Short mmCIF file of C-alpha atoms and ligand atoms in Angstrom, two decimals:
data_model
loop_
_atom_site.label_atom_id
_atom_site.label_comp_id
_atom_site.label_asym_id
_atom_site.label_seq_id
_atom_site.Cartn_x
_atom_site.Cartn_y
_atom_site.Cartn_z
CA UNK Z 1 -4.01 56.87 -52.42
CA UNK Z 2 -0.98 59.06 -53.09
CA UNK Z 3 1.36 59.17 -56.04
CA UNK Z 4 4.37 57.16 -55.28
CA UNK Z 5 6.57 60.75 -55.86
CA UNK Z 6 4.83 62.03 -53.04
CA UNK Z 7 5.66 59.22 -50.68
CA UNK Z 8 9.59 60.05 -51.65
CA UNK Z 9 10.93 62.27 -49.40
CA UNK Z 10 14.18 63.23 -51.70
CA UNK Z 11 13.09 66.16 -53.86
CA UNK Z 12 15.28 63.79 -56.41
CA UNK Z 13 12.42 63.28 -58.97
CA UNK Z 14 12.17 66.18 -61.29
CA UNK Z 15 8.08 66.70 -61.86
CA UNK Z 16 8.36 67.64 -65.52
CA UNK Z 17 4.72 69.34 -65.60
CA UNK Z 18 2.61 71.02 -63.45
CA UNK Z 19 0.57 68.68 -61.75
CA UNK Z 20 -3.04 69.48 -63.39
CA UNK Z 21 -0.95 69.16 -66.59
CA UNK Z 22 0.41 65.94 -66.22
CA UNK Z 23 0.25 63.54 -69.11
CA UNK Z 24 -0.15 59.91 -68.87
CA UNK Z 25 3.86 60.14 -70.57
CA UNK Z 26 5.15 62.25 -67.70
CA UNK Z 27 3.52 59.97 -65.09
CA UNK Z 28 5.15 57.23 -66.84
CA UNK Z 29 8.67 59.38 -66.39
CA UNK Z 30 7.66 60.13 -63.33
CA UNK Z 31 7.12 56.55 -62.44
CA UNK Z 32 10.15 55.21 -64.08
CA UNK Z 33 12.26 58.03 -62.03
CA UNK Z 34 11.00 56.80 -58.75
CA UNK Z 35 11.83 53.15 -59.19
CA UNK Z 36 15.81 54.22 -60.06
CA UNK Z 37 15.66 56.34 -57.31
CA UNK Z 38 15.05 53.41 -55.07
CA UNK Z 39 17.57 51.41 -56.85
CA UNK Z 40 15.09 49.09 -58.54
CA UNK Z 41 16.00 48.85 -62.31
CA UNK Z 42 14.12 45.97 -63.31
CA UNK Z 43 10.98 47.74 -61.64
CA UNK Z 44 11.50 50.80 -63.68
CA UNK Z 45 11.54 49.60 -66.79
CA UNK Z 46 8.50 47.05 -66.07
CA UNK Z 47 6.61 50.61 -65.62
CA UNK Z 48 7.54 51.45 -68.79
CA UNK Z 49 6.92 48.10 -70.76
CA UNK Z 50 3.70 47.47 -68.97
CA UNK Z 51 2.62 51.41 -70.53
CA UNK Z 52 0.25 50.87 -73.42
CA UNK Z 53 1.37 52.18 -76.69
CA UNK Z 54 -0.83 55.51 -76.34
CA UNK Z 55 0.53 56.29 -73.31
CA UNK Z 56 3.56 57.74 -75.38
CA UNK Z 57 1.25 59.77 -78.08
CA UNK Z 58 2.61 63.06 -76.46
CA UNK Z 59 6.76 61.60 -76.93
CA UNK Z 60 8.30 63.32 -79.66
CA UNK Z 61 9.33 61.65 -82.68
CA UNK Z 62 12.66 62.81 -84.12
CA UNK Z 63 12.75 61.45 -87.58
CA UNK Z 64 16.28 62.03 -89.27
CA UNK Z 65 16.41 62.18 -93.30
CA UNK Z 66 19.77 60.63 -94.07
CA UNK Z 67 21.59 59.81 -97.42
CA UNK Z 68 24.31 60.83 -99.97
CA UNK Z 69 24.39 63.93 -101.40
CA UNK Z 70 21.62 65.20 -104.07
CA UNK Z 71 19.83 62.39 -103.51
CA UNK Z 72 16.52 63.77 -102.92
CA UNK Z 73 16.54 64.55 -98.97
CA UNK Z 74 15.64 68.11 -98.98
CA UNK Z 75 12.93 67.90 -101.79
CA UNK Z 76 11.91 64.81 -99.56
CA UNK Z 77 11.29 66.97 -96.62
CA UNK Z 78 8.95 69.54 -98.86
CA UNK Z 79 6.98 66.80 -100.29
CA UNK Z 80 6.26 65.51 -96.42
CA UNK Z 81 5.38 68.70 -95.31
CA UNK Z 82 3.09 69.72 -98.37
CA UNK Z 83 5.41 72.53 -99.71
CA UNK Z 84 6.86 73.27 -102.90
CA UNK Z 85 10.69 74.13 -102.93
CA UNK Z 86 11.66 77.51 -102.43
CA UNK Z 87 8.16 78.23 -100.58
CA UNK Z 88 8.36 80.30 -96.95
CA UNK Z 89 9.37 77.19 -94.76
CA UNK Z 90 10.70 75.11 -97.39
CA UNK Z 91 13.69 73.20 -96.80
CA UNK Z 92 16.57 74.41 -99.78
CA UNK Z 93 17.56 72.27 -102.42
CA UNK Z 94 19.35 72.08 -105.40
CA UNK Z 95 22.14 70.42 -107.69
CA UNK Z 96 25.20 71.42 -105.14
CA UNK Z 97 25.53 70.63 -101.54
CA UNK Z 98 22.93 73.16 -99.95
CA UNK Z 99 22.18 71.61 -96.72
CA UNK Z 100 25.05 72.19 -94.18
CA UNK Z 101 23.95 71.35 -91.10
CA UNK Z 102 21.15 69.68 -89.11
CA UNK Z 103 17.26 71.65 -89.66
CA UNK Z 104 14.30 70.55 -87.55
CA UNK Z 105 10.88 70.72 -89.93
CA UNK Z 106 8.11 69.84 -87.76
CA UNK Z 107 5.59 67.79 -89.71
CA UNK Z 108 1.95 68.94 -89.03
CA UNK Z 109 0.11 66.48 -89.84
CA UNK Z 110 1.63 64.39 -87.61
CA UNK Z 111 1.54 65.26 -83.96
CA UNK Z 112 5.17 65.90 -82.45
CA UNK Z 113 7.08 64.10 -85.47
CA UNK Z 114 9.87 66.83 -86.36
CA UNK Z 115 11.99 65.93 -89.31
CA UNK Z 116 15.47 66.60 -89.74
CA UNK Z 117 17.55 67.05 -92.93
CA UNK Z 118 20.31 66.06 -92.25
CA UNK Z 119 23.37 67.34 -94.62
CA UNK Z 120 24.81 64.12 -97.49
CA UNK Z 121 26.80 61.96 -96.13
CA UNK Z 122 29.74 61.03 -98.77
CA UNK Z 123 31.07 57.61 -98.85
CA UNK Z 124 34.01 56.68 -97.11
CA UNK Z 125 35.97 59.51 -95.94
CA UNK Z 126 33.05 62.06 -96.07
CA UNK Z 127 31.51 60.00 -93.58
CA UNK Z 128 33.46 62.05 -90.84
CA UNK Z 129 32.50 65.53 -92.74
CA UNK Z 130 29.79 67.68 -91.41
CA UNK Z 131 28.79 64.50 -89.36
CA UNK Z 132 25.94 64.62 -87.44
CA UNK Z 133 25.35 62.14 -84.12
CA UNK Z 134 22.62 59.82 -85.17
CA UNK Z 135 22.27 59.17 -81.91
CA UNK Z 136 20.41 62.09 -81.36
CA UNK Z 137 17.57 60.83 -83.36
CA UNK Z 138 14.57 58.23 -82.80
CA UNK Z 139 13.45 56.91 -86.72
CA UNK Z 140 15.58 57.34 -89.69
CA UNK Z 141 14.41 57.87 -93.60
CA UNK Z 142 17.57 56.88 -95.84
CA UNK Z 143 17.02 58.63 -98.75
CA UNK Z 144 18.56 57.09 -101.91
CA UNK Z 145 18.30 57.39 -105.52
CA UNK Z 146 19.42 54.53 -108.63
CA UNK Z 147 21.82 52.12 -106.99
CA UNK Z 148 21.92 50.80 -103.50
CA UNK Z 149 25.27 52.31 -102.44
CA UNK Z 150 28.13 51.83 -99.73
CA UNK Z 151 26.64 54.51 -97.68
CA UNK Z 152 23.38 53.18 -97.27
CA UNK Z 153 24.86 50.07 -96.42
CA UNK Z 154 27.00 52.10 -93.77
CA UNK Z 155 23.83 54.01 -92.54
CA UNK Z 156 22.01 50.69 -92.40
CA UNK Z 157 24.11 49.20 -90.20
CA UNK Z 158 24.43 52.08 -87.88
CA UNK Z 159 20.81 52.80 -87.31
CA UNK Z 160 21.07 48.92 -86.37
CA UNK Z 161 23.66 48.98 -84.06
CA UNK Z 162 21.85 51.42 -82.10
CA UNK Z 163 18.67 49.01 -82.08
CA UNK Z 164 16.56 51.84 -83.97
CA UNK Z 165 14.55 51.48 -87.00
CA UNK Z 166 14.95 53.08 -90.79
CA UNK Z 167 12.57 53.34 -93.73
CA UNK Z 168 14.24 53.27 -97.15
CA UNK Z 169 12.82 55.36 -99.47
CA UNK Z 170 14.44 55.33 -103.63
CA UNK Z 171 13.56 59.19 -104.60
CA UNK Z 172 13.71 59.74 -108.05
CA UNK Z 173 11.98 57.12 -109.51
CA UNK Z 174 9.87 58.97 -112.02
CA UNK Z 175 13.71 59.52 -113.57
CA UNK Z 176 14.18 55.62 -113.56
CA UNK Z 177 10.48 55.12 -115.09
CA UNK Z 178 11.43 57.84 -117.67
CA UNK Z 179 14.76 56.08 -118.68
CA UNK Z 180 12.97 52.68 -118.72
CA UNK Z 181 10.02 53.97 -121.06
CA UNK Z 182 12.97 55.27 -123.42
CA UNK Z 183 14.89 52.14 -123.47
CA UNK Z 184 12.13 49.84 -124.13
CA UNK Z 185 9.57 51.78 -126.15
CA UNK Z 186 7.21 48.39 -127.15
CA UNK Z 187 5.77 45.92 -124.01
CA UNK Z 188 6.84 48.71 -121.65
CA UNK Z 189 5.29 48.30 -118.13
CA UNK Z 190 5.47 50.61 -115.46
CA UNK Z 191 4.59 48.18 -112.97
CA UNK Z 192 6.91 45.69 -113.78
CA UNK Z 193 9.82 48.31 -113.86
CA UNK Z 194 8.80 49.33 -110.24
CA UNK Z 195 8.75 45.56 -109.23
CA UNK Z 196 12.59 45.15 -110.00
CA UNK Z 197 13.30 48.71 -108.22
CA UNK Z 198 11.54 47.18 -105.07
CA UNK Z 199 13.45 43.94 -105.43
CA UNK Z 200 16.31 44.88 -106.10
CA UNK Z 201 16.04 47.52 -102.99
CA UNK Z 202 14.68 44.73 -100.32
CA UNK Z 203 17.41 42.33 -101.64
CA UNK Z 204 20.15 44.50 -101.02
CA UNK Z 205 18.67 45.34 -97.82
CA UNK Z 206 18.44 41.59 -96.34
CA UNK Z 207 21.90 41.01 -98.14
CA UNK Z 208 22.82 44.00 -95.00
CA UNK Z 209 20.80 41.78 -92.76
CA UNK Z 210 18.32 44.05 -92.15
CA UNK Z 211 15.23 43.20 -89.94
CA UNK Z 212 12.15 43.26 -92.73
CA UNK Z 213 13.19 46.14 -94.35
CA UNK Z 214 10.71 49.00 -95.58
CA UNK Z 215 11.27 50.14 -98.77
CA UNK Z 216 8.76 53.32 -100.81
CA UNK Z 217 9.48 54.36 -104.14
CA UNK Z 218 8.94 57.50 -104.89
CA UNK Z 219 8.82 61.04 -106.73
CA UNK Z 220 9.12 63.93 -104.61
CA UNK Z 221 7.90 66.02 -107.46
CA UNK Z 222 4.42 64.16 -106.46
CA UNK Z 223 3.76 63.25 -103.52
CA UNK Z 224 0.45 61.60 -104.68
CA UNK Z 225 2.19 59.17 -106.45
CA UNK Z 226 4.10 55.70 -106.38
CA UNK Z 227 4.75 55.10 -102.91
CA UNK Z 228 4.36 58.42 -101.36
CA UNK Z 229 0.56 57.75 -99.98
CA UNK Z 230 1.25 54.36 -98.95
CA UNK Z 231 4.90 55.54 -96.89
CA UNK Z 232 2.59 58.22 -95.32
CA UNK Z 233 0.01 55.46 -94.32
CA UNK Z 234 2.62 53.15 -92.58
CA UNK Z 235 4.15 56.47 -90.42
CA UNK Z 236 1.02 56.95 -89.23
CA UNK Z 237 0.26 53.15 -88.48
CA UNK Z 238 3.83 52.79 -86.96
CA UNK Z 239 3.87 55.85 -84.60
CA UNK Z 240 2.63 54.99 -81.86
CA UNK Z 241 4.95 52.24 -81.94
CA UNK Z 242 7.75 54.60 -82.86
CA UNK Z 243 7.08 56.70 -79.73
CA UNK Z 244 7.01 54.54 -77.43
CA UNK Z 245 10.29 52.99 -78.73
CA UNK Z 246 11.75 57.17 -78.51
CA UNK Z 247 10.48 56.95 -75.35
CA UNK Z 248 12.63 53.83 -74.15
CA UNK Z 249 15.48 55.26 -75.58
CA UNK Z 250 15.97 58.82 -73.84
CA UNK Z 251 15.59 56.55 -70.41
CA UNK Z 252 18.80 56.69 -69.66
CA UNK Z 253 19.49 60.34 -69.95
CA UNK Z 254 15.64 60.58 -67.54
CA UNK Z 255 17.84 58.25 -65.46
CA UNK Z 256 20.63 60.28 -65.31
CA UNK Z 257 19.55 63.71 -62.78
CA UNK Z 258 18.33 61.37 -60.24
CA UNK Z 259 21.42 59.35 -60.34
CA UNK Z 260 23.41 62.17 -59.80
CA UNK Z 261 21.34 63.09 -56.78
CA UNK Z 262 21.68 59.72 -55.24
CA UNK Z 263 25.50 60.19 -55.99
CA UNK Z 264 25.43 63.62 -54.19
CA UNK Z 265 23.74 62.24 -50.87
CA UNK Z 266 26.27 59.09 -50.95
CA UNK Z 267 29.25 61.52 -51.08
CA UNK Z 268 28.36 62.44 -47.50
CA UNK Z 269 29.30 58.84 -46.39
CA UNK Z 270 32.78 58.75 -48.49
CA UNK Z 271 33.96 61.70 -45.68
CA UNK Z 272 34.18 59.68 -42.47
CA UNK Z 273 35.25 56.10 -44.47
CA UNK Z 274 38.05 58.28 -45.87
CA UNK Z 275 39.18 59.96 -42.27
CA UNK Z 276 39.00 56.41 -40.75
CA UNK Z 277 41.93 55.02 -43.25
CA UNK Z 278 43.78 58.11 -43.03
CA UNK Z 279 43.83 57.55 -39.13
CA UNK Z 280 44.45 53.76 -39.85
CA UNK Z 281 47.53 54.90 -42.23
CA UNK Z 282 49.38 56.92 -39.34
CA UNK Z 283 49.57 53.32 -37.26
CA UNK Z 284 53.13 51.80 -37.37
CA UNK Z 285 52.32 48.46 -38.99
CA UNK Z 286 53.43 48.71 -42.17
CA UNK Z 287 50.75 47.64 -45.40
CA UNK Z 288 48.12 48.09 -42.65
CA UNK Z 289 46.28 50.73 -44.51
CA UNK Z 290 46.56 49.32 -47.44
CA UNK Z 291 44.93 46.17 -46.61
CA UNK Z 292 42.15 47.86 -44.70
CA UNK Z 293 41.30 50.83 -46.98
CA UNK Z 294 41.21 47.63 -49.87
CA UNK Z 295 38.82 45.79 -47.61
CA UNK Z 296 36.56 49.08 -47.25
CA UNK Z 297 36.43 49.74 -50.77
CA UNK Z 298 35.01 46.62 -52.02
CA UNK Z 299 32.55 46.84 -48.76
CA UNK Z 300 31.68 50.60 -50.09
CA UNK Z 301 31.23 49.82 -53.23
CA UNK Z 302 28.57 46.50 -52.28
CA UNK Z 303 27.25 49.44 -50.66
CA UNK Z 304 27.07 51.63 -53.85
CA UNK Z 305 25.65 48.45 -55.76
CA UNK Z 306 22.70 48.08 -53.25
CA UNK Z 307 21.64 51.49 -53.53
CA UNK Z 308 21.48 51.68 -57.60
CA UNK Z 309 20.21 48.37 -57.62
CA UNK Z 310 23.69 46.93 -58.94
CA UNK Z 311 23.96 44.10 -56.69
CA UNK Z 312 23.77 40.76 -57.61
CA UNK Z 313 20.32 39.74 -56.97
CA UNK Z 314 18.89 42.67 -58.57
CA UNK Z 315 21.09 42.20 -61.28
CA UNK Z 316 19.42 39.10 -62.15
CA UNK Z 317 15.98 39.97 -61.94
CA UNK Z 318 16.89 42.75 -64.20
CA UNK Z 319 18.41 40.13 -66.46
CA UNK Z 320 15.17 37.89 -65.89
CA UNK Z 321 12.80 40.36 -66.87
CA UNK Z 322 14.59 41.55 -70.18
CA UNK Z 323 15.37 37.86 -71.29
CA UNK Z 324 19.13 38.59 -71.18
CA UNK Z 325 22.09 36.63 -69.27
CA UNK Z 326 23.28 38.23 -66.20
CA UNK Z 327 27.20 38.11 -67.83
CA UNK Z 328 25.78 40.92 -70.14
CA UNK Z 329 24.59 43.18 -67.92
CA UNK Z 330 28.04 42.42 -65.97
CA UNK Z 331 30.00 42.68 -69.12
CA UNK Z 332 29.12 47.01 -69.54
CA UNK Z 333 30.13 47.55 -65.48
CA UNK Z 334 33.69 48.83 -65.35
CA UNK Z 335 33.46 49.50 -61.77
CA UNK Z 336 33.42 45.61 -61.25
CA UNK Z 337 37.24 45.81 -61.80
CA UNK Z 338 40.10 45.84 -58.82
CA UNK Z 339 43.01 46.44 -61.26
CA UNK Z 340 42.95 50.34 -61.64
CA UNK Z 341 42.27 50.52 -57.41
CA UNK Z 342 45.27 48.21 -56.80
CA UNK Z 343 47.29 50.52 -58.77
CA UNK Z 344 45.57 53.60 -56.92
CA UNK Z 345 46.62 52.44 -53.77
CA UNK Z 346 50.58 52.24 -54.96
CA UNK Z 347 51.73 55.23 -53.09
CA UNK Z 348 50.44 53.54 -49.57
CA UNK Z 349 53.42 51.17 -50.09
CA UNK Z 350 55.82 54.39 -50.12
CA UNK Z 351 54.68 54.60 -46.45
CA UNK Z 352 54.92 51.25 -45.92
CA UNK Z 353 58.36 50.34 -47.23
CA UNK Z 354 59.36 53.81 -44.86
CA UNK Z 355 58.16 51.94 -41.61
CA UNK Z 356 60.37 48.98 -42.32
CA UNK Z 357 63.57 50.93 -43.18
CA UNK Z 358 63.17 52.68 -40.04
CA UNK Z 359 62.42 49.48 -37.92
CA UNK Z 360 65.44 47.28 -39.93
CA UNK Z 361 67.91 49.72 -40.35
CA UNK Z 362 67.76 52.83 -38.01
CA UNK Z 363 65.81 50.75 -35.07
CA UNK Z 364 63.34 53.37 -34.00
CA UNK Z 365 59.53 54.88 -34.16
CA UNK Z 366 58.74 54.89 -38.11
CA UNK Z 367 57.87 57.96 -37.51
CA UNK Z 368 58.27 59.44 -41.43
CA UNK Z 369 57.28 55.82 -42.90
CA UNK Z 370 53.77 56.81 -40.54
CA UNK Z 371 53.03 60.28 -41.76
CA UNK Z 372 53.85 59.43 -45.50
CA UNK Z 373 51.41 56.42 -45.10
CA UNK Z 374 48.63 58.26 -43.33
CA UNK Z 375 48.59 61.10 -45.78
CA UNK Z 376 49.11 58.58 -49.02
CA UNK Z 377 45.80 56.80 -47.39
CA UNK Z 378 43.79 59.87 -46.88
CA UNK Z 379 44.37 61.51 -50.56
CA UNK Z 380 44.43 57.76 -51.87
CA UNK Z 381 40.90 56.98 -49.92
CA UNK Z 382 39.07 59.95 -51.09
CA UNK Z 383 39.95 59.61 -54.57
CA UNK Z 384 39.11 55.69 -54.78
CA UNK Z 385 36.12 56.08 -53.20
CA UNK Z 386 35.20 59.16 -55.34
CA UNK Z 387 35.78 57.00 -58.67
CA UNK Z 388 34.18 54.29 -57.39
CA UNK Z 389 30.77 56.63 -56.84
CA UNK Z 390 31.47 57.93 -60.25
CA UNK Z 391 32.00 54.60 -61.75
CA UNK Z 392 28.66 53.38 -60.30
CA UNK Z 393 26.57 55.70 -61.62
CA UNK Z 394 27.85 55.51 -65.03
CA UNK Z 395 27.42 51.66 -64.99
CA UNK Z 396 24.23 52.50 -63.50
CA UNK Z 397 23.15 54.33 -67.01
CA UNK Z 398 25.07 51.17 -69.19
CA UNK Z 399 23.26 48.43 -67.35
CA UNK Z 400 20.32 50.46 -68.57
CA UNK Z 401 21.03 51.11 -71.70
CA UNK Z 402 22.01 47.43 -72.43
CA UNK Z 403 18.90 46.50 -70.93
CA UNK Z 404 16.83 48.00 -73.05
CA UNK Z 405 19.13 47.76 -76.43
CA UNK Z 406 17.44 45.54 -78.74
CA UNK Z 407 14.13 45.18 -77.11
CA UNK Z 408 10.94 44.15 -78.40
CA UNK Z 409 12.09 43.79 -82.24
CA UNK Z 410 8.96 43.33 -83.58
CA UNK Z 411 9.08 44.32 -87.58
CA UNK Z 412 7.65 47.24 -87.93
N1 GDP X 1 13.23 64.12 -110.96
C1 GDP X 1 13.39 64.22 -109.64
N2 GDP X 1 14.31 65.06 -109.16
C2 GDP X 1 14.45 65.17 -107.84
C3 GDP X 1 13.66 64.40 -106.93
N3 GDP X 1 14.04 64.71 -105.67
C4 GDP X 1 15.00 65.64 -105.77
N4 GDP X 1 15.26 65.93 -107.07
C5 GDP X 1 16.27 66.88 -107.55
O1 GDP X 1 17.53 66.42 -107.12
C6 GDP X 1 18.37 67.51 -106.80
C7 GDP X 1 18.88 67.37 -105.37
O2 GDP X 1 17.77 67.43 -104.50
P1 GDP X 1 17.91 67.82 -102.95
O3 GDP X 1 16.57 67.63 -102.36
O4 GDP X 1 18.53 69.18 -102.78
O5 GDP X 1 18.92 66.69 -102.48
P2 GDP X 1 19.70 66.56 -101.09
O6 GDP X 1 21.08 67.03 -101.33
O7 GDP X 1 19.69 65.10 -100.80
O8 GDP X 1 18.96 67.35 -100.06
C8 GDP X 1 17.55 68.77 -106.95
O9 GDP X 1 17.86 69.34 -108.21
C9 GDP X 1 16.13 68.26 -106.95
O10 GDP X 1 15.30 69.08 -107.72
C10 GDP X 1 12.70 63.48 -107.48
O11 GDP X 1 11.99 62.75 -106.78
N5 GDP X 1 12.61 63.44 -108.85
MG1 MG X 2 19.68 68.87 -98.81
#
């Protein structure tokens, strides 16, 4: 039987490996690429779902470390990767502000997991300096050390909004056992101490409403201690979960080149729709074109909606399949609105209002009014039916994305 890309005769699907190479995650992107290319959504992300979870082993994991400044994110990094500050491939630390920018660390012992250390983010307004995109990454570690703080709060949130997951993990804590064992010299109990840390971490965290949060304690000065094993443990237990959730996420942007292909090879068909109204415009009935190049944009753009698989019916087995109303997968398409073309097609009534002075007033051929009107239509036409392509595509990618945001929210 032959793979469904070979049965496609546009050369839209990009094969990301050689053939003999192929993993069982490109045949999945290769899979998902075909079903967009024949404008069926739901079908392409049923591929993906219906993927077991080590189908996605080969996906890498982009694991951000986020947090305020100095609170442990660099020395973090060292303790994951087994080296001691200041080693050859150590990531820098220190009391002042040493990291930047964004640096990619890829973790060995875990295959295709890269961390990044990220630079502090400040509360408030140094939330907008050295800012890096989190959207750019798959997991999150928020790094924090004594009190739960406005900016975890802030990161908390964020990593939420974008339906992703976060580990907390309180660095320092062999300062807060220290501190403790001073205080309270007699009954002192580790254990006890590292009870309330927890606590008070998990409360603050579901005070956020945060999903089952994850919280480690930990010393980055050992990594064999506290928390550190047991953090380690649950990566590894979660990844293949992680992945495949990575994986859902960059499906849009997969989405995207064969989009744009299926945009290029509808452009063709905008030519002779746009040389038809400008023909219609230079007839001497005035508001003819306008009327007519309306009624062929909303019949091109049912057209458009067909061939991404916008249209109503697959629309709501799109909205079926991921357990979401059809309104929401409406709600993200801007292309659905006549407003903005109404006002495109303005400059047709130039024409129009022409052909009637001439009739009324001077009683002859509208001549002028027919010229201004027929070349109004033609620029008018191509534009409007340009956007409208444009405009499809890019709802094409939000449907998507709003598909898949918040999917399968198992804990983790
Ligand atoms: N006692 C202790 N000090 C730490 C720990 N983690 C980091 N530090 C110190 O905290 C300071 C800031 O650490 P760094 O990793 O550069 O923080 P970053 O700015 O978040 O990257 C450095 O002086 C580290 O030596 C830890 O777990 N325990
Ligand atoms: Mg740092």
């Amino acid at each position: 039987m032959s793979h469904p890309v070979d049965r496609i005769e546009s050369p839209c699907v990009i094969l990301l490996e050689p053939k003999r190479e192929r993993t069982s995650r490109s045949m999945a992107m290769e899979e998902f690429q075909v079903a967009i290319h024949q404008g069926k959504l739901s079908d392409a992300i049923s591929v993906v779902q219906a993927k077991p979870a080590q189908y996605f082993s080969n996906t890498p994991l982009n694991v951000a470390i986020v947090g305020e400044p100095g609170s442990g994110k660099s020395s973090f990094v060292n303790s994951m990767l087994g080296k001691r500050s200041g080693e050859p491939g150590s990531a820098e630390t220190g009391i002042q502000a040493t990291t930047t920018k964004a640096k990619d660390y890829p973790l060995l012992m875990l295959p295709q997991v890269i961390l990044w250390d990220l630079p502090g983010r400040e509360e408030s307004y140094g939330s907008r300096v050295n800012q890096v995109d989190l959207n750019r990454f798959d997991f999150f570690i928020i790094v924090g050390y004594q009190r739960f703080r406005t900016v975890h709060a802030e990161l908390a949130h964020e990593i939420q909004a974008m339906g992703k997951r976060f580990y907390f993990v309180r660095a320092k804590t062999d300062l807060d056992l220290e501190a403790s064992r001073r205080r309270q010299a007699s009954g002192y109990d580790d254990q006890k101490v590292l009870q309330r840390i927890r606590e008070d971490c998990v409360t603050c965290l579901l005070n956020e409403n945060v999903i089952d949060p994850q919280v480690f304690l930990v010393s980055n000065w050992d990594p064999q201690s506290l928390d550190f094993p047991l953090l380690l443990q649950k990566l590894q237990s979660d990844l293949l979960w992680l992945k495949r959730q990575a994986f859902i996420f960059s499906l849009p942007s997969l989405a995207a080149p064969v989009l744009e292909n299926k945009k290029a090879a509808m452009k063709g068909k905008i030519w002779i729709k746009v040389l038809f109204c400008g023909f219609l415009g230079l007839l001497p009935v005035p508001g003819f074109s306008f009327i007519v190049a309306m009624f062929f944009f909303v019949k091109f753009r049912s057209q458009c909606y067909q061939v991404f698989g916008l249209d109503y019916p697959s629309l709501t087995a799109l909205a079926r399949d991921v357990g979401k109303p059809v309104t929401a997968l409406q709600a993200v398409m801007a292309s659905k609105s006549l407003m903005p073309i109404i006002l495109w097609r303005l400059p047709d009534l130039v024409g129009a209002t022409l052909m009637m002075v001439e009739y009324c007033l001077w009683k002859r051929f509208p001549f002028a009014g027919c010229l201004v009107s027929g070349g109004s239509s033609f620029l008018t036409s191509y534009y409007m039916l340009h956007r409208c392509l444009t405009a499809v595509v890019k709802d094409t990618l939000n449907v998507l994305s709003r598909a898949l945001e918040g999917r399968e929210r198992t804990p983790i």
